[in-house]
Amino acid sequence: MAGAVVIAVVVAGTLILTGREWGFPLASNGRQHAVTTTVDAAPPVAPSEWKAVIRDWYADGVFNSPHRCAAVRAAITILPDSLIYSKILKDTRSLERRTCG
């Protein structure tokens, strides 16, 4: 039991020293901390956007139009990972590296 108490004190001390906020009282005189998260400011990807990425490639095997990073990533998640789709998947991942940085 004493080992568990020591571990709890070490974890609590580490969290306090690193300034992490978890959204529940933790050695903070009972005050509640707000949970902070980073949210991507980009709007959600509409199906028409990721479909446009795929249609662009199917036209001639090359991406000719600019696409949003989020749309390219959404297209990658839609494409199956198989030998039949390996060329478009490889090319779309290459587009992702160029577009998303």
PDB file of C-alpha atoms in Angstrom:
ATOM      1  CA  MET A   1       0.000   0.000   0.000  1.00  0.00           C
ATOM      2  CA  ALA A   2       2.859   2.389   0.824  1.00  0.00           C
ATOM      3  CA  GLY A   3       4.297   1.785  -2.654  1.00  0.00           C
ATOM      4  CA  ALA A   4       1.063   2.913  -4.283  1.00  0.00           C
ATOM      5  CA  VAL A   5       1.054   6.101  -2.198  1.00  0.00           C
ATOM      6  CA  VAL A   6       4.652   6.870  -3.215  1.00  0.00           C
ATOM      7  CA  ILE A   7       3.812   6.341  -6.887  1.00  0.00           C
ATOM      8  CA  ALA A   8       0.745   8.588  -6.610  1.00  0.00           C
ATOM      9  CA  VAL A   9       2.793  11.346  -4.967  1.00  0.00           C
ATOM     10  CA  VAL A  10       5.517  11.114  -7.624  1.00  0.00           C
ATOM     11  CA  VAL A  11       2.963  11.244 -10.465  1.00  0.00           C
ATOM     12  CA  ALA A  12       1.100  14.161  -8.873  1.00  0.00           C
ATOM     13  CA  GLY A  13       4.355  16.032  -8.299  1.00  0.00           C
ATOM     14  CA  THR A  14       5.441  15.456 -11.883  1.00  0.00           C
ATOM     15  CA  LEU A  15       2.124  16.722 -13.234  1.00  0.00           C
ATOM     16  CA  ILE A  16       2.285  19.817 -11.054  1.00  0.00           C
ATOM     17  CA  LEU A  17       5.880  20.587 -12.039  1.00  0.00           C
ATOM     18  CA  THR A  18       5.211  20.129 -15.758  1.00  0.00           C
ATOM     19  CA  GLY A  19       2.069  22.287 -15.630  1.00  0.00           C
ATOM     20  CA  ARG A  20      -0.245  19.667 -17.088  1.00  0.00           C
ATOM     21  CA  GLU A  21      -3.964  20.204 -16.580  1.00  0.00           C
ATOM     22  CA  TRP A  22      -6.197  17.158 -16.587  1.00  0.00           C
ATOM     23  CA  GLY A  23      -9.640  18.614 -15.833  1.00  0.00           C
ATOM     24  CA  PHE A  24      -9.918  17.251 -12.286  1.00  0.00           C
ATOM     25  CA  PRO A  25      -8.558  18.389  -8.941  1.00  0.00           C
ATOM     26  CA  LEU A  26      -4.967  17.253  -8.518  1.00  0.00           C
ATOM     27  CA  ALA A  27      -3.069  18.758  -5.597  1.00  0.00           C
ATOM     28  CA  SER A  28      -4.522  22.135  -6.485  1.00  0.00           C
ATOM     29  CA  ASN A  29      -6.436  23.018  -3.327  1.00  0.00           C
ATOM     30  CA  GLY A  30      -9.586  21.463  -4.806  1.00  0.00           C
ATOM     31  CA  ARG A  31      -9.840  23.820  -7.760  1.00  0.00           C
ATOM     32  CA  GLN A  32     -10.898  22.356 -11.063  1.00  0.00           C
ATOM     33  CA  HIS A  33      -8.711  23.004 -14.102  1.00  0.00           C
ATOM     34  CA  ALA A  34     -10.126  23.369 -17.570  1.00  0.00           C
ATOM     35  CA  VAL A  35      -9.206  20.708 -20.083  1.00  0.00           C
ATOM     36  CA  THR A  36      -7.319  22.272 -22.953  1.00  0.00           C
ATOM     37  CA  THR A  37      -7.105  20.708 -26.397  1.00  0.00           C
ATOM     38  CA  THR A  38      -5.827  21.799 -29.768  1.00  0.00           C
ATOM     39  CA  VAL A  39      -8.437  21.602 -32.500  1.00  0.00           C
ATOM     40  CA  ASP A  40      -7.633  21.742 -36.190  1.00  0.00           C
ATOM     41  CA  ALA A  41      -9.203  24.932 -37.509  1.00  0.00           C
ATOM     42  CA  ALA A  42      -9.770  23.449 -40.983  1.00  0.00           C
ATOM     43  CA  PRO A  43     -13.388  22.742 -41.823  1.00  0.00           C
ATOM     44  CA  PRO A  44     -14.437  19.115 -42.260  1.00  0.00           C
ATOM     45  CA  VAL A  45     -13.885  17.473 -45.625  1.00  0.00           C
ATOM     46  CA  ALA A  46     -16.988  17.103 -47.752  1.00  0.00           C
ATOM     47  CA  PRO A  47     -17.328  13.862 -49.731  1.00  0.00           C
ATOM     48  CA  SER A  48     -17.153  15.909 -52.931  1.00  0.00           C
ATOM     49  CA  GLU A  49     -13.635  17.058 -51.966  1.00  0.00           C
ATOM     50  CA  TRP A  50     -12.034  13.646 -51.425  1.00  0.00           C
ATOM     51  CA  LYS A  51     -13.899  12.286 -54.449  1.00  0.00           C
ATOM     52  CA  ALA A  52     -12.408  15.126 -56.522  1.00  0.00           C
ATOM     53  CA  VAL A  53      -8.923  14.002 -55.460  1.00  0.00           C
ATOM     54  CA  ILE A  54      -9.614  10.458 -56.663  1.00  0.00           C
ATOM     55  CA  ARG A  55     -11.332  11.616 -59.885  1.00  0.00           C
ATOM     56  CA  ASP A  56      -8.393  13.904 -60.646  1.00  0.00           C
ATOM     57  CA  TRP A  57      -5.991  10.959 -60.586  1.00  0.00           C
ATOM     58  CA  TYR A  58      -8.302   8.568 -62.485  1.00  0.00           C
ATOM     59  CA  ALA A  59      -8.552  10.987 -65.407  1.00  0.00           C
ATOM     60  CA  ASP A  60      -4.957  10.367 -66.522  1.00  0.00           C
ATOM     61  CA  GLY A  61      -2.980   8.921 -63.585  1.00  0.00           C
ATOM     62  CA  VAL A  62      -1.679  12.354 -62.566  1.00  0.00           C
ATOM     63  CA  PHE A  63      -2.935  14.969 -60.108  1.00  0.00           C
ATOM     64  CA  ASN A  64      -3.550  18.068 -62.226  1.00  0.00           C
ATOM     65  CA  SER A  65      -5.547  20.198 -59.780  1.00  0.00           C
ATOM     66  CA  PRO A  66      -4.639  21.582 -56.355  1.00  0.00           C
ATOM     67  CA  HIS A  67      -6.338  19.882 -53.401  1.00  0.00           C
ATOM     68  CA  ARG A  68      -6.588  20.716 -49.702  1.00  0.00           C
ATOM     69  CA  CYS A  69      -4.371  18.656 -47.414  1.00  0.00           C
ATOM     70  CA  ALA A  70      -7.434  17.426 -45.493  1.00  0.00           C
ATOM     71  CA  ALA A  71      -9.094  16.252 -48.717  1.00  0.00           C
ATOM     72  CA  VAL A  72      -5.987  14.326 -49.767  1.00  0.00           C
ATOM     73  CA  ARG A  73      -5.763  12.654 -46.354  1.00  0.00           C
ATOM     74  CA  ALA A  74      -9.462  11.785 -46.461  1.00  0.00           C
ATOM     75  CA  ALA A  75      -8.996  10.206 -49.898  1.00  0.00           C
ATOM     76  CA  ILE A  76      -6.131   8.100 -48.537  1.00  0.00           C
ATOM     77  CA  THR A  77      -8.346   6.753 -45.758  1.00  0.00           C
ATOM     78  CA  ILE A  78     -11.020   5.799 -48.300  1.00  0.00           C
ATOM     79  CA  LEU A  79      -8.702   3.963 -50.712  1.00  0.00           C
ATOM     80  CA  PRO A  80      -8.270   0.273 -49.946  1.00  0.00           C
ATOM     81  CA  ASP A  81      -4.735  -0.936 -49.265  1.00  0.00           C
ATOM     82  CA  SER A  82      -4.446  -3.627 -51.932  1.00  0.00           C
ATOM     83  CA  LEU A  83      -2.407  -4.414 -55.031  1.00  0.00           C
ATOM     84  CA  ILE A  84      -5.272  -3.320 -57.272  1.00  0.00           C
ATOM     85  CA  TYR A  85      -5.169   0.205 -55.827  1.00  0.00           C
ATOM     86  CA  SER A  86      -1.450   0.343 -55.044  1.00  0.00           C
ATOM     87  CA  LYS A  87      -0.556   2.873 -57.780  1.00  0.00           C
ATOM     88  CA  ILE A  88      -3.234   5.417 -56.832  1.00  0.00           C
ATOM     89  CA  LEU A  89      -2.471   4.920 -53.147  1.00  0.00           C
ATOM     90  CA  LYS A  90       1.259   5.455 -53.730  1.00  0.00           C
ATOM     91  CA  ASP A  91       0.611   8.553 -55.850  1.00  0.00           C
ATOM     92  CA  THR A  92      -1.908   9.952 -53.337  1.00  0.00           C
ATOM     93  CA  ARG A  93       0.552   9.486 -50.475  1.00  0.00           C
ATOM     94  CA  SER A  94       3.146  11.313 -52.560  1.00  0.00           C
ATOM     95  CA  LEU A  95       0.619  14.124 -53.108  1.00  0.00           C
ATOM     96  CA  GLU A  96       0.025  14.186 -49.354  1.00  0.00           C
ATOM     97  CA  ARG A  97       3.729  14.706 -48.673  1.00  0.00           C
ATOM     98  CA  ARG A  98       3.834  17.575 -51.167  1.00  0.00           C
ATOM     99  CA  THR A  99       0.557  19.172 -50.081  1.00  0.00           C
ATOM    100  CA  CYS A 100       0.659  18.704 -46.315  1.00  0.00           C
ATOM    101  CA  GLY A 101       4.320  19.428 -45.840  1.00  0.00           C
TER     102      GLY A 101
END
